[in-house]
XYZ file of C-alpha atoms in Angstrom:
619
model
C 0.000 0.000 0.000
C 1.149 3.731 -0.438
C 0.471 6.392 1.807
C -1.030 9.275 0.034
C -1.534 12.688 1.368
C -2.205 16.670 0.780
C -0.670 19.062 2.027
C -3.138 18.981 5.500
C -2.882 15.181 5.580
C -1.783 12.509 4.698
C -3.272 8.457 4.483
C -2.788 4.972 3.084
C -4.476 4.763 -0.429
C -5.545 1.272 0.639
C -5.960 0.946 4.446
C -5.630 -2.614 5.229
C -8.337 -4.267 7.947
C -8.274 -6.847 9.938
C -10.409 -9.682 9.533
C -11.515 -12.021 12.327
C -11.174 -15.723 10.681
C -13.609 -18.513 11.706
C -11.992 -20.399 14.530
C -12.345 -24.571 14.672
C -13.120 -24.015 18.279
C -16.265 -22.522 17.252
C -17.613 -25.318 16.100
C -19.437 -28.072 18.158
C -17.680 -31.154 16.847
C -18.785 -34.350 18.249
C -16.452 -36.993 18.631
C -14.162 -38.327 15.806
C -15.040 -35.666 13.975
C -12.202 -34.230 11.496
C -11.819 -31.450 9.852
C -9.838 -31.575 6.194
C -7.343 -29.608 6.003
C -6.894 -29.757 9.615
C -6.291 -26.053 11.398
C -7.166 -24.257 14.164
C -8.364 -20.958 12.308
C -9.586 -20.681 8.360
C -10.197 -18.100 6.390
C -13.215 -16.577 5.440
C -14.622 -17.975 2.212
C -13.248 -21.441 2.605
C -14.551 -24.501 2.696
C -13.909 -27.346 4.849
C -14.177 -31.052 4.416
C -15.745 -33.190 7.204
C -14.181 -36.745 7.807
C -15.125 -39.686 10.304
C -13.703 -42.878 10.466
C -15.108 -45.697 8.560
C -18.192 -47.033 9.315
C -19.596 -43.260 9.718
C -20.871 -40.802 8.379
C -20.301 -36.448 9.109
C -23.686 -35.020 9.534
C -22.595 -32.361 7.340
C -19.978 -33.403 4.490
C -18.402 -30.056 3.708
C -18.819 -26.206 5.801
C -17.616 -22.950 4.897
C -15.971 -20.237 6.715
C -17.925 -17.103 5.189
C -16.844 -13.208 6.205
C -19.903 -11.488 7.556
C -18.165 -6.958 7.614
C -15.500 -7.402 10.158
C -15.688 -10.811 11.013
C -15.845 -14.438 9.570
C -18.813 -17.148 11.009
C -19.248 -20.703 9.991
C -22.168 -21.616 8.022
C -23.519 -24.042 10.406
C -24.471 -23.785 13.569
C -25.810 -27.384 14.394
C -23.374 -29.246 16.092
C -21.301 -31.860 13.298
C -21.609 -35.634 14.991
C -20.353 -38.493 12.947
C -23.510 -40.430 12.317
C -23.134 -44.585 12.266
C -23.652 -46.342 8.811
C -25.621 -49.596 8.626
C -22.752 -51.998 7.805
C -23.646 -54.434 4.992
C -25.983 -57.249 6.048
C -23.947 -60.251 6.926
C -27.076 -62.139 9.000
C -26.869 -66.063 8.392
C -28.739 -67.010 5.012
C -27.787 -64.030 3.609
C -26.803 -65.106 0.104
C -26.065 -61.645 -1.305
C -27.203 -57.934 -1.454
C -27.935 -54.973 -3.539
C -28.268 -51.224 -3.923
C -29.104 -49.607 -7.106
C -26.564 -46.645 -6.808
C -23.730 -48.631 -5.612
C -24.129 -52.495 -5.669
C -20.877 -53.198 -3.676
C -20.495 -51.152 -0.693
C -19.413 -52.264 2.639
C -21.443 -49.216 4.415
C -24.738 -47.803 3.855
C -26.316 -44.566 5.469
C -29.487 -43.759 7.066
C -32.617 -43.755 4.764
C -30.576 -46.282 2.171
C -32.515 -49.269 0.976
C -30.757 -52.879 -0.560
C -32.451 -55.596 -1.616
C -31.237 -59.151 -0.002
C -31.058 -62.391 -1.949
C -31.325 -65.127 0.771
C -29.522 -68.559 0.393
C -31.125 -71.963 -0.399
C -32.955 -73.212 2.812
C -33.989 -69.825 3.918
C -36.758 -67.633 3.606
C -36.926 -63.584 3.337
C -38.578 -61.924 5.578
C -38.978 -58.840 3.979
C -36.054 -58.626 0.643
C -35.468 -54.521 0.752
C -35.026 -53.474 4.089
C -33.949 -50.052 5.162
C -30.919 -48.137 7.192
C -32.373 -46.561 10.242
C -31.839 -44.716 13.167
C -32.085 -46.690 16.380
C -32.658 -44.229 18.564
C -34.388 -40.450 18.163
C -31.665 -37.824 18.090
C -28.886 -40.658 18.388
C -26.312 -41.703 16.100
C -26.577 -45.359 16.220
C -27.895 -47.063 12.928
C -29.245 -50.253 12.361
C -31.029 -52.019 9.572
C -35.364 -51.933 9.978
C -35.117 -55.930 9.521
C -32.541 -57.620 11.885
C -32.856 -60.927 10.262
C -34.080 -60.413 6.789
C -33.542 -64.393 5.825
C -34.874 -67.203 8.295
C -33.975 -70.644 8.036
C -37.346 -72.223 7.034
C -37.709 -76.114 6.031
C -40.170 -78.354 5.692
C -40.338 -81.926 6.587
C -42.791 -84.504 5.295
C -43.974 -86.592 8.230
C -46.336 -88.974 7.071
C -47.674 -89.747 3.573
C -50.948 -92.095 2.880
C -53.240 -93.166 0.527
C -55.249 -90.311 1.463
C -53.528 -87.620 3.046
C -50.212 -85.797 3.436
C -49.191 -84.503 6.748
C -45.912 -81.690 6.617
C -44.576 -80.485 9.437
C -42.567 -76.722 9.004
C -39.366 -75.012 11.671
C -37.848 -72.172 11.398
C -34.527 -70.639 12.774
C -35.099 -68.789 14.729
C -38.355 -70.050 15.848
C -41.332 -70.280 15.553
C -42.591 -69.341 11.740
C -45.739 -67.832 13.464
C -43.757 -65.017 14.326
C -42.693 -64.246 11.006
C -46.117 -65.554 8.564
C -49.501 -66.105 8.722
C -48.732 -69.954 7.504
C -51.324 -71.181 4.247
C -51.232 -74.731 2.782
C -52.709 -75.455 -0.670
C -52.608 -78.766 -2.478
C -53.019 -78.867 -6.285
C -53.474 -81.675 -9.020
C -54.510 -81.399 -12.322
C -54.367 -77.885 -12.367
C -57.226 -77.975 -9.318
C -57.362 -77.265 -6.071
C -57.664 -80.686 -4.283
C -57.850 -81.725 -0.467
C -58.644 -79.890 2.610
C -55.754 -78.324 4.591
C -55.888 -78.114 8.627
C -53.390 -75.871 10.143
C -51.548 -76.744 13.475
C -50.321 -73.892 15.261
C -48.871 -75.421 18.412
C -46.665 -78.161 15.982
C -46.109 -75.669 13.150
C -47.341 -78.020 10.592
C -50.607 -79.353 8.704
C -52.388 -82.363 7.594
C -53.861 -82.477 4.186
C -56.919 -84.986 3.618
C -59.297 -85.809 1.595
C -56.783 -87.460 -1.447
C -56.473 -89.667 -4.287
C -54.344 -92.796 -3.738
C -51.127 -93.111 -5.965
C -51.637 -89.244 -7.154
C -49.035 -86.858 -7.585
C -49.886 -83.616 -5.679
C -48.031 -79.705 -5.528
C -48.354 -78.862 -2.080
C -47.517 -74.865 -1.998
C -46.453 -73.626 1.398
C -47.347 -69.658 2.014
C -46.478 -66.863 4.637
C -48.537 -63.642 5.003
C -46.703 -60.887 6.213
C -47.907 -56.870 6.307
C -50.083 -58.000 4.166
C -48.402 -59.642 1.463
C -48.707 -63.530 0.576
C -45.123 -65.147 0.024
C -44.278 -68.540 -1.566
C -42.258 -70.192 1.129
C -41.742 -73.752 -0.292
C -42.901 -75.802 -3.207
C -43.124 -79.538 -3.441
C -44.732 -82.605 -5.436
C -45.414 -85.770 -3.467
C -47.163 -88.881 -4.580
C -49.674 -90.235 -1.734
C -49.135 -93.452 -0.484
C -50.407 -96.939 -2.984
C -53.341 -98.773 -2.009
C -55.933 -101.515 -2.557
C -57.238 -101.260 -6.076
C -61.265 -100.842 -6.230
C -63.336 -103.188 -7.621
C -62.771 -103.720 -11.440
C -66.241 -103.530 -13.834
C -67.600 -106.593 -15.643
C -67.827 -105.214 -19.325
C -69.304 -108.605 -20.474
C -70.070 -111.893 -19.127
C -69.590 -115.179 -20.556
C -72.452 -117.408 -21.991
C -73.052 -120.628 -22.987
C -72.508 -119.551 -26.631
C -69.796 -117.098 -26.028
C -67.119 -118.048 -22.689
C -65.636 -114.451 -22.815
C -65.615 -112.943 -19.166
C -64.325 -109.128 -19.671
C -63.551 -106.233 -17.340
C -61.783 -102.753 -16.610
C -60.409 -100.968 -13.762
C -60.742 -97.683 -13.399
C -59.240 -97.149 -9.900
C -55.746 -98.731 -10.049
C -55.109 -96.410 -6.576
C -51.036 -97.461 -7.326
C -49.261 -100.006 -9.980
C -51.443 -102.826 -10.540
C -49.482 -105.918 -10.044
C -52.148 -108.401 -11.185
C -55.527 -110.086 -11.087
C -57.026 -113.250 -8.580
C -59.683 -114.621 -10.770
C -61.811 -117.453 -8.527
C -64.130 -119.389 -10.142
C -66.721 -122.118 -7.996
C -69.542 -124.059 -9.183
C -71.969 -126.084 -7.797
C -75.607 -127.669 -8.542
C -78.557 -127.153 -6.670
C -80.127 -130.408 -8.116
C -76.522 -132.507 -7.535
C -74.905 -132.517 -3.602
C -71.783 -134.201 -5.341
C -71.101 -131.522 -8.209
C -68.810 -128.963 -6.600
C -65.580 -127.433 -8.825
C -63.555 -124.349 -7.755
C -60.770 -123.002 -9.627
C -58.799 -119.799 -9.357
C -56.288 -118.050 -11.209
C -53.672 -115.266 -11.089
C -53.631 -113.200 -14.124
C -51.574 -110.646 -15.201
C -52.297 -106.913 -14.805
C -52.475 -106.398 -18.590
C -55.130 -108.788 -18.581
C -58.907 -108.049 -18.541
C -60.489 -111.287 -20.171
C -61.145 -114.813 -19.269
C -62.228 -117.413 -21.382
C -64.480 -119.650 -19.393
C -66.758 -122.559 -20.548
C -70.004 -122.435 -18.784
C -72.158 -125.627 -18.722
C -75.805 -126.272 -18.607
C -77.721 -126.333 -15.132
C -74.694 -125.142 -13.073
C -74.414 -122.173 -10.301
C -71.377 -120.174 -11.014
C -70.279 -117.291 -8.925
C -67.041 -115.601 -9.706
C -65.151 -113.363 -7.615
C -62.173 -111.361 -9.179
C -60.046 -108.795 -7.425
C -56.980 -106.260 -8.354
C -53.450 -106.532 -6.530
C -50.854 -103.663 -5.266
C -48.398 -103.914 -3.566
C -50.748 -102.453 -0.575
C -52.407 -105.762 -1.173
C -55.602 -107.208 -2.876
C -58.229 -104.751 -3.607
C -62.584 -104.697 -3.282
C -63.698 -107.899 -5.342
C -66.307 -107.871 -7.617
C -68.402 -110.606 -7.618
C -70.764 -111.754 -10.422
C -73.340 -114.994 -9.838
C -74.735 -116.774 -12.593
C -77.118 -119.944 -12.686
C -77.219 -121.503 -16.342
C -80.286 -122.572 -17.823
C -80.846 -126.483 -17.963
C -79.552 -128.275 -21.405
C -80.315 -131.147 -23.521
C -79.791 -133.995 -21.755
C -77.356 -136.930 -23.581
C -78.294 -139.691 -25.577
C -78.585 -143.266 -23.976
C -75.230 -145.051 -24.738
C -75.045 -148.702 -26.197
C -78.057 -148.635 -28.837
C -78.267 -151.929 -29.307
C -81.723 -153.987 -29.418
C -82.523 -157.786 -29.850
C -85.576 -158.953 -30.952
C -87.906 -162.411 -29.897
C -91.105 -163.679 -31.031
C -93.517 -160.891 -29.917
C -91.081 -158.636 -28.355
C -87.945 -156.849 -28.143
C -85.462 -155.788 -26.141
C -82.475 -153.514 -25.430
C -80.531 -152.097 -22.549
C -81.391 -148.559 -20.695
C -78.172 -146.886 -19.487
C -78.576 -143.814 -17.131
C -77.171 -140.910 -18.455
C -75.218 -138.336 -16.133
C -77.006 -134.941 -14.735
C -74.344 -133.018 -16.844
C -76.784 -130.745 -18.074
C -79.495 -130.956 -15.698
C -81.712 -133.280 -13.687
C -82.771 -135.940 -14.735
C -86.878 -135.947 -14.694
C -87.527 -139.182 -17.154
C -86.790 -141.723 -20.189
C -89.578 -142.212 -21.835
C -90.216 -145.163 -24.314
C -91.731 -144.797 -27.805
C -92.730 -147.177 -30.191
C -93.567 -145.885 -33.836
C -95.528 -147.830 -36.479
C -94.753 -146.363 -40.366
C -93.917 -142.967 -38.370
C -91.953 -140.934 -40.628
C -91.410 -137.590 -38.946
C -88.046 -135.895 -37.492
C -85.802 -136.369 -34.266
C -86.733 -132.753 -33.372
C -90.254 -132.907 -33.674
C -90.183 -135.637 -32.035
C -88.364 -134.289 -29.181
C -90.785 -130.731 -29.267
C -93.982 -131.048 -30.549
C -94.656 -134.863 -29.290
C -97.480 -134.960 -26.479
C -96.985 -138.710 -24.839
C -100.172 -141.154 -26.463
C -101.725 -143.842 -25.558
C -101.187 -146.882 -27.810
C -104.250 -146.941 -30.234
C -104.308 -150.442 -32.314
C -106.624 -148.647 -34.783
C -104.405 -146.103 -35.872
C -101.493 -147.036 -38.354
C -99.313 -145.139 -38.888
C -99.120 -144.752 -35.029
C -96.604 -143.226 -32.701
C -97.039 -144.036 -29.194
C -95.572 -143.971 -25.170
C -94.939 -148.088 -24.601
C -93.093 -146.954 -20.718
C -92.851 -143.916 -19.258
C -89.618 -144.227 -16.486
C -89.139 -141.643 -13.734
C -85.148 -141.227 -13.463
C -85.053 -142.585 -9.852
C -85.878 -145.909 -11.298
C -82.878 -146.058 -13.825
C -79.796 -146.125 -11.984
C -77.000 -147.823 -14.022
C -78.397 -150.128 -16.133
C -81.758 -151.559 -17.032
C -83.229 -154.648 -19.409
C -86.360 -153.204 -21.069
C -88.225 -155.468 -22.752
C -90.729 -153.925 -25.798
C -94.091 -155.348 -26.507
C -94.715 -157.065 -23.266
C -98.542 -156.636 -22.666
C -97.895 -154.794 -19.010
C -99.596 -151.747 -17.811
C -97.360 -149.641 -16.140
C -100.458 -147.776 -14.683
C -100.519 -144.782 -17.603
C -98.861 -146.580 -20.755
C -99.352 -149.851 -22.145
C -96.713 -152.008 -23.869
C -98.567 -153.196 -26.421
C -97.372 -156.484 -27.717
C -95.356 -156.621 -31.362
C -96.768 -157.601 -34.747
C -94.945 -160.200 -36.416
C -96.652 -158.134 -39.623
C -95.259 -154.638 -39.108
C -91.902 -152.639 -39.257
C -91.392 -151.220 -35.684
C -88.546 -148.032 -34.611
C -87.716 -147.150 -31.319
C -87.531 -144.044 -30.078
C -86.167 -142.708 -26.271
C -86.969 -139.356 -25.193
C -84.527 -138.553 -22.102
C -86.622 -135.198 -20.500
C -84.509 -132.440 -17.706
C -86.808 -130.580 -15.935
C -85.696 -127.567 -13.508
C -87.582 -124.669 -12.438
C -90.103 -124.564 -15.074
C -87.665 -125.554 -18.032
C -87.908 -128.288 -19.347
C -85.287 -129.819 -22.346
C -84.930 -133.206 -24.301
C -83.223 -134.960 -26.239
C -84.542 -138.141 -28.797
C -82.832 -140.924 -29.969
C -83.946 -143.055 -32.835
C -83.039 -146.984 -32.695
C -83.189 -148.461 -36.592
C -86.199 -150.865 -37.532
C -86.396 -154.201 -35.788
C -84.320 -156.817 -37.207
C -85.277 -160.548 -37.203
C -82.670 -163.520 -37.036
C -83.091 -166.263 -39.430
C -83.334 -170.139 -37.845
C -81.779 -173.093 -39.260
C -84.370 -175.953 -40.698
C -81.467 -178.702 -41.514
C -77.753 -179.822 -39.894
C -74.817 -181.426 -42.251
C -74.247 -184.778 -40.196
C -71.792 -186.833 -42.234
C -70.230 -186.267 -46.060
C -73.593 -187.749 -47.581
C -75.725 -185.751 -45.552
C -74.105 -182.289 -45.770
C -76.808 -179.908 -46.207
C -77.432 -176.438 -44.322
C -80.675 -175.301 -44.138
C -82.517 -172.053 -43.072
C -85.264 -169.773 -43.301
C -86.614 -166.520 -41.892
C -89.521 -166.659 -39.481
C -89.675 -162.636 -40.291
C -89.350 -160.461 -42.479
C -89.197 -156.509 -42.352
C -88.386 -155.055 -45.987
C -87.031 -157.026 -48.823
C -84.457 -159.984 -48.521
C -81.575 -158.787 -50.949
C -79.097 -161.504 -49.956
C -77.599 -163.463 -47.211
C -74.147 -163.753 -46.090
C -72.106 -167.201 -45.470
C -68.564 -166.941 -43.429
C -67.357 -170.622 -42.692
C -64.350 -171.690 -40.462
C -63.133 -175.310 -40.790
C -59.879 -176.823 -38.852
C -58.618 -180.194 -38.016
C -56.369 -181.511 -35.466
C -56.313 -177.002 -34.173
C -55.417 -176.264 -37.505
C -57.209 -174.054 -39.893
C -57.623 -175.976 -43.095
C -60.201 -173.157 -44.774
C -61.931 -170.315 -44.633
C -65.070 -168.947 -46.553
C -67.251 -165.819 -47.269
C -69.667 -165.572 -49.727
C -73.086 -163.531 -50.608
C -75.628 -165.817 -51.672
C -78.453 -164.776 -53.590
C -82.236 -163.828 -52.388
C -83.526 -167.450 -53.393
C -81.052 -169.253 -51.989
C -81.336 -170.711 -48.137
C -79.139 -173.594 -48.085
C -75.451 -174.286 -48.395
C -73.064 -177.392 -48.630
C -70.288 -178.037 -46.118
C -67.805 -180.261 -47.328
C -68.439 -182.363 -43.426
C -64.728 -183.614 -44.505
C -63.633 -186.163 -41.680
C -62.076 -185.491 -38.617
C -62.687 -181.928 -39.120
C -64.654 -179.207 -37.544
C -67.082 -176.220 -38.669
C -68.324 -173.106 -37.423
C -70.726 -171.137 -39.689
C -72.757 -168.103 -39.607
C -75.858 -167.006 -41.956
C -77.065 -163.510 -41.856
C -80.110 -162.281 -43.960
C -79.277 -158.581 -45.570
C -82.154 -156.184 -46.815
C -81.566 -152.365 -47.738
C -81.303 -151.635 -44.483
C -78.512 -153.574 -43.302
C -77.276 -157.110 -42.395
C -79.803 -158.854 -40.079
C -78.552 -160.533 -36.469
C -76.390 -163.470 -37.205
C -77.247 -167.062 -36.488
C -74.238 -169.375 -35.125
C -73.985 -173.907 -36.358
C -70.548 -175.079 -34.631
C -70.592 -179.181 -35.241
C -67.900 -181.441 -35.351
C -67.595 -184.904 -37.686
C -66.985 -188.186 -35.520
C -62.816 -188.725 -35.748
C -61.177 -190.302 -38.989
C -59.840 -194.513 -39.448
C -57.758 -195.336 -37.832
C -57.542 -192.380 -35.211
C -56.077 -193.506 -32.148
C -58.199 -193.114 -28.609
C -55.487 -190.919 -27.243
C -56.012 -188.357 -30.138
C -59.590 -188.102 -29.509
C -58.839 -187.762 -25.916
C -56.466 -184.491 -26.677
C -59.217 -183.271 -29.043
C -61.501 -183.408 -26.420
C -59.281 -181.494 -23.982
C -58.101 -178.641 -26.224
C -61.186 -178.522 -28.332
C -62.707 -175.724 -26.114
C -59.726 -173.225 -26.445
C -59.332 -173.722 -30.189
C -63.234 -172.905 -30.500
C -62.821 -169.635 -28.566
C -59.704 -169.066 -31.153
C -61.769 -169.798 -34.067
C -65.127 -167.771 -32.709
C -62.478 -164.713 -32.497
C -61.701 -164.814 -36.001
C -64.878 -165.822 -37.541
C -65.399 -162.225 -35.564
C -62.767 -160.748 -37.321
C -63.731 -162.125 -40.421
C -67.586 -160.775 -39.872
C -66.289 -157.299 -38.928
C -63.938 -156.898 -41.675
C -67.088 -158.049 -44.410
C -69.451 -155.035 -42.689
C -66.246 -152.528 -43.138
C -66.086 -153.757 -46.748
C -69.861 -153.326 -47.300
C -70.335 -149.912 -45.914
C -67.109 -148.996 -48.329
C -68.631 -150.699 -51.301
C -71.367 -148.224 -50.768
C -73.898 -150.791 -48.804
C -76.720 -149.179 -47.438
C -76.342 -150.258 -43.504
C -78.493 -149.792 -39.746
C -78.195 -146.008 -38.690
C -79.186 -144.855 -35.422
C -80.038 -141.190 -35.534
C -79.617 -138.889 -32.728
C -81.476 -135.553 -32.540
C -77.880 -133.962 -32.216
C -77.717 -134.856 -35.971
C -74.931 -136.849 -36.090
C -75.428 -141.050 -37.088
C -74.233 -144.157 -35.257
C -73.587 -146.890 -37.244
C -74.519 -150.227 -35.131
C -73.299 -153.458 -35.821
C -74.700 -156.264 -34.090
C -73.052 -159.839 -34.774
């Protein structure tokens, strides 16, 4: 400066003044607080930087030292604390954590938010919390949420068929404190089950399930009013007893198919127990069970019902939980045609005939009656025979007649019976009118079930009567050789006869014959050779088959000169050599009837009203 003056006075042309700077002492510093650059006085228009250690922060960041005339003042008055920072959340379960502004920072002040990512096996609480004071006027800090992540899980206790029971902990306890706990249980993409909460155990029971069904059970915490997924899960409920399967179809006498479906497998099917039993009402000693395990891919069962029979079949599924609500279907089959009599064979005498009655079994129902009918120039079928036929009285008058010679309740033919036909007896509804050595007769038998209200039969047909011829004349010696016969019947037209002859000497055959002799011829030469033997057998043959054969066995007296001792061996083996020639003069006979059938000779049928034929061969 310059001092500059007049001549009265004289003065500095700039005068300097002092100016009071702002003094640190001024200031109400609390502790740690530091001033940057650190001095005791400043000057006026400069500003000041505010430190405090780490983990703080200066109320005020920067001041100034501002000149107010003569003096300097600070621009704050309020006293400059360090303020405490909310240090980074390290809380257990804490996975990691956020701020928009700064994303990695150790240090966060008052009014700062970060949002918190918590690890597997915990839970938030609340993901943004908040750096607050923790006191009013203080300068302690602290986040609003202490423990921002809780250890949460979830243990299944107990699964069944029907119901899932969970039981929930958290760390540190209990989850009440924390959520308003909700269960929900989903399948399908519905809401399934009904969920009961337990407050005291911290866990719930859901009921009301499908077996074998996979279900999303979705825990859920409410919390100031907002809903939070806490834990997500899929369990299968428990296997158990399949329910009862669903006949589709069910098996006939015409079609054996049993069928059926199962809807409610309630697990993995492992297989079927099909049990079949049967029994008769009307037979004590009929009783069959069966059963069978089946596959769990199969849902049909071929079986073969049979007339008259109570069935009742009982089928089940199979887990592993075990076997499963049977269904149970009962059947009784209607009553069937009873079978034919076996052995058709009938003989005839003078005025009668006869044959033997066999039983047949109850296979297809009870047994009621065999009843006997005798046609005269009857021509009609088997099966109207066996349906439209009302049982008659014999009527002599009528001719053509069909008519009831026996009527035989069942009881009365057990095994095996000799009925004899055209006896003259009464058998107090039917007479068995005696035979006409004049007519053609057929037999008929009419075997009859009966069982509540139904009523089946079945009809067999025996062929005409057949008449034996007799011999008239024996061969004695070699001058007097001469067979003779004749027929004391006869039913149709005589188209032939048939010779076979057998002759052996000392059990040796020496010859064998078979020949067809005409119509008009009934007599036949045997060579009567001595010291041999003959067997012989005539049979008359019309259009409907060879007639019953008629049996000469003779021996000649022994040859010169034969010694006693030979006749004495004949005598002794004579009987077994006869049975050995009878057998093959059988053979012989059978082997001529196969060769007539194939030569296209009409032969004796016996019809049945099954339709099929019987060809009978009497000898």
């Amino acid at each position: 400066m310059r001092c500059i003056g007049n001549s009265t006075s004289a003065t500095w042309d700039d005068p300097i003044r002092c100016t009071e700077q702002c003094q640190k002492s001024a200031l109400f510093l609390g502790t740690n607080v530091q001033l940057v650059p650190p001095q005791d006085y400043y000057l006026p228009n400069t500003g000041v930087s505010v430190r405090c250690p780490e983990g703080y922060k200066p109320s005020r960041d920067r001041i100034t030292c501002k000149a107010e005339q003569d003096k300097s003042v600070w621009d704050v008055t309020a006293p400059i604390l360090c303020v405490a920072q909310c240090a980074k959340p390290t809380a257990p379960g804490i996975e990691s954590v956020s701020n928009q502004r700064e994303p990695n920072r150790d240090y966060y002040n008052r009014g700062e938010e970060v949002t918190v990512t918590c690890a597997p096996g915990y839970q938030s609480v609340s993901q943004i919390i908040r750096c607050k004071k923790t006191e009013k006027n203080g300068t302690r800090s602290n986040w609003d949420v202490s423990l921002p992540c809780i250890a949460f899980q979830v243990n299944v206790r107990r699964v069944t068929p029907t119901s899932i029971s969970l039981q929930w902990e958290c760390q540190p306890g209990p989850c009440r404190s924390y959520w308003y706990m909700s269960v929900s249980c989903e399948a399908g993409g519905q809401i399934r089950g009904s969920s009961q909460i337990h407050t005291v155990t911290e866990g719930a029971t859901v009921r009301g399930l499908e077996p074998h069904t996979e279900y999303i059970i979705t825990i859920s915490g409410l919390r100031r009013g907002k809903w939070t997924e806490l834990e997500r899960r899929t369990i299968r409920t428990e296997e158990s007893a399949p329910g009862k399967p669903d006949f589709t179809q069910y098996p006939s006498i015409n079609n054996n198919t049993l069928k059926w479906r199962l809807s409610e497998t309630h697990g993995v099917l492992t297989g079927y127990q099909l049990n079949i039993s049967a029994h008769r009402e009307y037979d004590i000693t009929f009783s069959e069970t069966e059963s069978h395990w089946l596959g769990p891919n199969v849902t049909e069962f071929n079986m073969e019902l049979r007339n008259g029979t109570n069935y009742t079949v009982t089928l089940r599924g199979f887990t592993v939980s075990g076997p499963g609500e049977p269904a149970v279907w009962a059947h009784e089959t209607s009553i069937g045609e009873p079978p034919e009599p076996i052995n058709k064979w009938i003989g005839v005498a003078n005025q009668a005939a006869f044959f033997l009655l066999h039983s047949v079994p109850s296979q297809h129902g009870p047994i009621s009656s065999y009843e006997i009918i005798i046609a005269q120039g009857w021509n009609g079928s088997l099966r109207q025979l066996c349906t439209s036929y009302t049982s008659t009285l014999y009527n002599s008058s009528q001719v053509p007649t069909l008519y009831t010679a026996m009527l035989l309740p069942a009881e009365n033919v057990t095994g095996s019976m000799n009925v004899t036909l055209g006896d003259g007896r009464h058998d107090g509804t039917f007479y068995n009118a005696p035979l006409r050595s004049d007519q053609n007769y057929t037999l008929y038998v009419r075997v009859t079930s009966t069982w509540k209200k139904v009523t089946k039969s079945s009809c067999t047909r025996f062929g005409p009567f057949r008449r034996k011829l007799k011999f008239t004349q024996f061969p004695i010696n070699n001058n007097n050789n001469i067979l003779r016969w004749r027929l004391s019947e006869i039913h149709g037209v005589v188209i032939g006869y048939q010779l076979n002859m057998v002759a052996w000497k000392e059990h040796t055959v020496i010859e064998e014959e078979s020949q067809r002799l005409p119509p008009n011829v009934m007599e036949h030469r045997i060579p009567m050779e001595p010291g041999s033997s003959y067997m012989v057998t005539v049979r008359a043959l019309t259009a409907a088959g060879p007639g019953e054969a008629s049996l000469w066995l003779s021996g000649t007296p022994k040859a010169t000169g034969a010694s006693d001792s030979y006749v004495r061996v004949s005598l002794v083996l004579k009987p077994l050599f006869l049975t050995v020639l009878i057998l093959i003069l059988l053979c012989v006979t059978v082997k001529e009837k196969w060769e007539q059938r194939g030569a296209g000779d009409e032969n004796q049928w016996i019809e049945t009203e099954r339709g099929g034929s019987e060809e009978m061969a009497p000898l």
